[in-house]
Coordinates of C-alpha atoms in Angstrom, one line a residue:
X11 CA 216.1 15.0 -67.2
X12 CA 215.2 12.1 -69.7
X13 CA 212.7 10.2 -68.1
X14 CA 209.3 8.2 -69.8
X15 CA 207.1 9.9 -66.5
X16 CA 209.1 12.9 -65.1
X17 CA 211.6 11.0 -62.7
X18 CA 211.2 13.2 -59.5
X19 CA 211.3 12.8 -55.6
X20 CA 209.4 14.7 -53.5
X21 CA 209.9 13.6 -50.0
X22 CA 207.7 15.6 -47.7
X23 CA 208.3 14.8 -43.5
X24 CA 204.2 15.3 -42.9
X25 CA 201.8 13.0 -41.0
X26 CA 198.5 12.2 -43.0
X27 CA 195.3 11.6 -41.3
X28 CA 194.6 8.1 -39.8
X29 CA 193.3 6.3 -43.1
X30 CA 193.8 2.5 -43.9
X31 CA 196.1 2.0 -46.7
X32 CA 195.3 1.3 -50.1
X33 CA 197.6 0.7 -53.3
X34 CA 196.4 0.2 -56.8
X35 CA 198.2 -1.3 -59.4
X36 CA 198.1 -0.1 -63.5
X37 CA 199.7 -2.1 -66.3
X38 CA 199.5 -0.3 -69.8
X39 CA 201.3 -0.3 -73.2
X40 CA 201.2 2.3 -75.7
X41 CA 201.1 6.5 -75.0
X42 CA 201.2 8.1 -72.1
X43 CA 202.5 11.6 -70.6
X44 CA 202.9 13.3 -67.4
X45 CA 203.6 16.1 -66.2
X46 CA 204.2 17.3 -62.3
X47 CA 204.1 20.9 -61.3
X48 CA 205.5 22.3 -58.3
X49 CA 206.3 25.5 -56.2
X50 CA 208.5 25.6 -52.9
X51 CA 208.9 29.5 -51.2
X52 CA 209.0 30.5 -47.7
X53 CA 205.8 29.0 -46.4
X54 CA 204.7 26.6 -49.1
X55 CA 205.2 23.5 -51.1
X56 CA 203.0 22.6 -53.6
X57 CA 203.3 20.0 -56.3
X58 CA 200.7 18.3 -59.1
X59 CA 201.2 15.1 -60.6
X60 CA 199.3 14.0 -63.5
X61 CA 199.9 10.6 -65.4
X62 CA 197.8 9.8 -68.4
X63 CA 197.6 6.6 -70.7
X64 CA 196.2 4.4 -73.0
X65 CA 195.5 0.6 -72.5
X66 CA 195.5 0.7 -69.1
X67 CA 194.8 -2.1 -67.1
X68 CA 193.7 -1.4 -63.3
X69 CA 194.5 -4.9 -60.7
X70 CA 190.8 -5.0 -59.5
X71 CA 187.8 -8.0 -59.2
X72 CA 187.1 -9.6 -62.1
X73 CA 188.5 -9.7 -65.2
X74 CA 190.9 -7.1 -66.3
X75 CA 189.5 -4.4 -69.2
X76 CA 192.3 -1.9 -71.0
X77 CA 191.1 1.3 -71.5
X78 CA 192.3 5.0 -71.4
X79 CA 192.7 6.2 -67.5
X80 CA 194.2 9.4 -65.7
X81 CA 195.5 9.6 -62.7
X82 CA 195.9 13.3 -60.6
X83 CA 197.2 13.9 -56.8
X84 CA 197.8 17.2 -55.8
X85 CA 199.4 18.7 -52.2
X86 CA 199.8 22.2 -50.4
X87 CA 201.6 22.1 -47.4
X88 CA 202.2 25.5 -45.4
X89 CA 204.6 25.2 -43.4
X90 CA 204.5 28.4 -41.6
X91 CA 200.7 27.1 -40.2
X92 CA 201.3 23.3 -40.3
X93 CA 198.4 23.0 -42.7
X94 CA 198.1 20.6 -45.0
X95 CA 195.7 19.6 -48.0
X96 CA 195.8 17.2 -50.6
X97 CA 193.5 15.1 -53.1
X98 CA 193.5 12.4 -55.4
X99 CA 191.3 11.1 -58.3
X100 CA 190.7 9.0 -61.6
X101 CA 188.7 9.4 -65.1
X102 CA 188.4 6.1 -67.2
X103 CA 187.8 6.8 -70.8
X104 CA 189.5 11.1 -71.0
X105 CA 189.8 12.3 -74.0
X106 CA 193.4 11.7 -74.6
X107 CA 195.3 12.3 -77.7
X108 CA 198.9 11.2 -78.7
X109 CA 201.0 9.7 -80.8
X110 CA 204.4 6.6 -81.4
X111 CA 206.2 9.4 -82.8
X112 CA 206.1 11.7 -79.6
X113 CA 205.3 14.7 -81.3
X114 CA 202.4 15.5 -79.0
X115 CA 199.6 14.7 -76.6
X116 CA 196.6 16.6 -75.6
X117 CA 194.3 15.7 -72.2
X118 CA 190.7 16.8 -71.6
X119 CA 188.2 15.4 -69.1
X120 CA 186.0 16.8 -65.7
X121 CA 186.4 13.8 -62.5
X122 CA 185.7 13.3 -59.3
X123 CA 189.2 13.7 -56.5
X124 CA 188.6 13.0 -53.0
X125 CA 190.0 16.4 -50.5
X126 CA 191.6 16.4 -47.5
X127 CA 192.6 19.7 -45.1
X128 CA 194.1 19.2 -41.6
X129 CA 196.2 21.2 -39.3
X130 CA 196.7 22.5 -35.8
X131 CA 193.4 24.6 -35.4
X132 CA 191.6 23.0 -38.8
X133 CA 190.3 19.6 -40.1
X134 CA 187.4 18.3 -41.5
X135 CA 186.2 15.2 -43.1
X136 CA 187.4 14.2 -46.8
X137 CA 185.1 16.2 -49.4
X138 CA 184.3 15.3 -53.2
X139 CA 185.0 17.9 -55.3
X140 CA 185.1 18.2 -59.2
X141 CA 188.4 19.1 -61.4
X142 CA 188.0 20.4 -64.7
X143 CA 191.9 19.5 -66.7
X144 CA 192.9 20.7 -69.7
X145 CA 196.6 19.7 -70.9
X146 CA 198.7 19.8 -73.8
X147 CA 202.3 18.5 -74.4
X148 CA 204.9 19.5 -76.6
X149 CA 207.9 16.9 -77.2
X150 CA 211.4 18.5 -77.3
X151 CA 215.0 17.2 -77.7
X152 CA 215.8 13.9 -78.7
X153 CA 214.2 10.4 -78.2
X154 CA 215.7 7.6 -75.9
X155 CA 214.6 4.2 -75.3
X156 CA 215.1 1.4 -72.3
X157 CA 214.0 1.0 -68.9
X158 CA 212.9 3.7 -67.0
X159 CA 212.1 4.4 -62.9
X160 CA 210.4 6.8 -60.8
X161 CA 209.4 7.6 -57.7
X162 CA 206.7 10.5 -56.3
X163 CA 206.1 10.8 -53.0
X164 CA 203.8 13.3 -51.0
X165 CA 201.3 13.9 -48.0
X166 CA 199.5 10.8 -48.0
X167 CA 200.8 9.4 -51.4
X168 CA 203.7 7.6 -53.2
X169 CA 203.4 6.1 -56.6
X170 CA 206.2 4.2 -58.6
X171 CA 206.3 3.8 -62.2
X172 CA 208.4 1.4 -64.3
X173 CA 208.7 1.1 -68.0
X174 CA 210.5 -0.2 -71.1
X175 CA 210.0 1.2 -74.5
X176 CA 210.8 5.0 -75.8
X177 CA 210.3 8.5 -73.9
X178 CA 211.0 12.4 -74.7
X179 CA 211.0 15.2 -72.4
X180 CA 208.2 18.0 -73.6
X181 CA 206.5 21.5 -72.5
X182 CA 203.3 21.2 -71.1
X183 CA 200.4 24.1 -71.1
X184 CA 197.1 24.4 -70.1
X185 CA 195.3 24.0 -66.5
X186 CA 194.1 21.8 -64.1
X187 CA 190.7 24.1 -62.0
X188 CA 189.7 22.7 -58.6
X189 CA 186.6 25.1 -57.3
X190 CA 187.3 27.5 -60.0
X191 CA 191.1 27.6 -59.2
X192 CA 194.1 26.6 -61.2
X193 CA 195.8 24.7 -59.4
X194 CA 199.4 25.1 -61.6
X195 CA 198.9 28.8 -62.7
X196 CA 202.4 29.8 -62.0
X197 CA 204.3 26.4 -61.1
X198 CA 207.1 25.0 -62.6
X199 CA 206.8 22.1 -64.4
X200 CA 208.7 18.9 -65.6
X201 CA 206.6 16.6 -68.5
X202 CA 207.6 13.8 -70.5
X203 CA 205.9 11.7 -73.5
X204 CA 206.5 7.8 -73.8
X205 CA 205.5 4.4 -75.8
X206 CA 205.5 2.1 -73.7
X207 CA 206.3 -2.0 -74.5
X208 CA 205.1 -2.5 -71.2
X209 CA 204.8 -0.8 -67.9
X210 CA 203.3 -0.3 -64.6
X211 CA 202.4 2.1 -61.9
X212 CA 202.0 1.7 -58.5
X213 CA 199.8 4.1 -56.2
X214 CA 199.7 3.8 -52.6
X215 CA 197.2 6.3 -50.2
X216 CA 196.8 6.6 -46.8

């Protein structure tokens, strides 16, 4: 799959908590990578999405700064229990490496992510919690340039991304610890690098 940010749909039939809806906007040019992880067996789903760039410019009061931003959202739904959790957070300013010649990227930072857990006999209110991510990426195969499209969409969260410029599929390693767990030790995974003329991501939660 030749995609800038790995071109996947995920459509999950589950009803999030009651939360009013809120949708941020990114623009960015330059580098970025992503990577999503994911897991489906007899009782679970699982997925992690993780979109990093530079010269990112968040829609927001006042006026607009670029600067380097990742974005995580990650979902477990068990389908054997009905239970459901999920979480989503930002880091302005991670240490994020790469380069136009999409050899390579590497992404290091700790942030905040805002938890949820519901289900039939379990729910509680939203929780901060810490994830410690450490990623690198690997390009492979060849190079394309134009437009690219994608859409994500989980328990509480859809993102769309749209961008012109040059992209590379590529391996990623590494981990992404939430309460002292990895959450991608022994998913699947999808990455791609890009370098991006110009581009934008959409995030909508609920």
């Amino acid at each position: 799959m030749k995609a800038a940010i790995v071109a996947s749909l995920t459509l999950l039939s589950l009803t999030a908590p009651a939360l009013a809806v809120t949708t941020e906007q990114y623009k960015f040019q330059g580098e970025s990578a992503s990577a999503y992880f994911y897991q489906n067996d007899g009782c679970n789903s699982t997925y992690v999405d993780v979109y990093a760039f530079e010269n990112a410019t968040k829609n927001a009061p006042g006026a607009p700064t670029k600067q380097s931003e990742v974005y995580i959202y990650y979902s477990n739904y068990n389908y054997c229990t009905a239970t459901k959790s999920y979480g989503s957070g930002a880091s302005k300013n991670p240490i994020f490496k790469s380069n136009k010649s999409l050899q390579s990227a590497s992404l290091n930072g700790t942030f905040t992510v805002t938890d949820y857990l519901s289900g039939p006999t379990v729910k509680r209110a939203p929780l901060t919690k810490t994830v410690d991510l450490a990623l690198t990426w690997t390009g492979v195969g060849d190079i394309y340039r134009g437009n690219n499209h994608s859409h994500n969409q989980g328990p509480g969260y859809r993102s769309n991304f749209r961008s012109v410029g040059a992209y590379r599929d590529a391996k990623v390693a590494g981990t992404v610890t939430l309460d002292g767990t990895d959450l991608i030790a022994n998913l699947s995974s999808n990455a791609s690098l890009s370098f991006s003329n110009s581009a934008s991501l959409s995030i909508t939660k609920n």
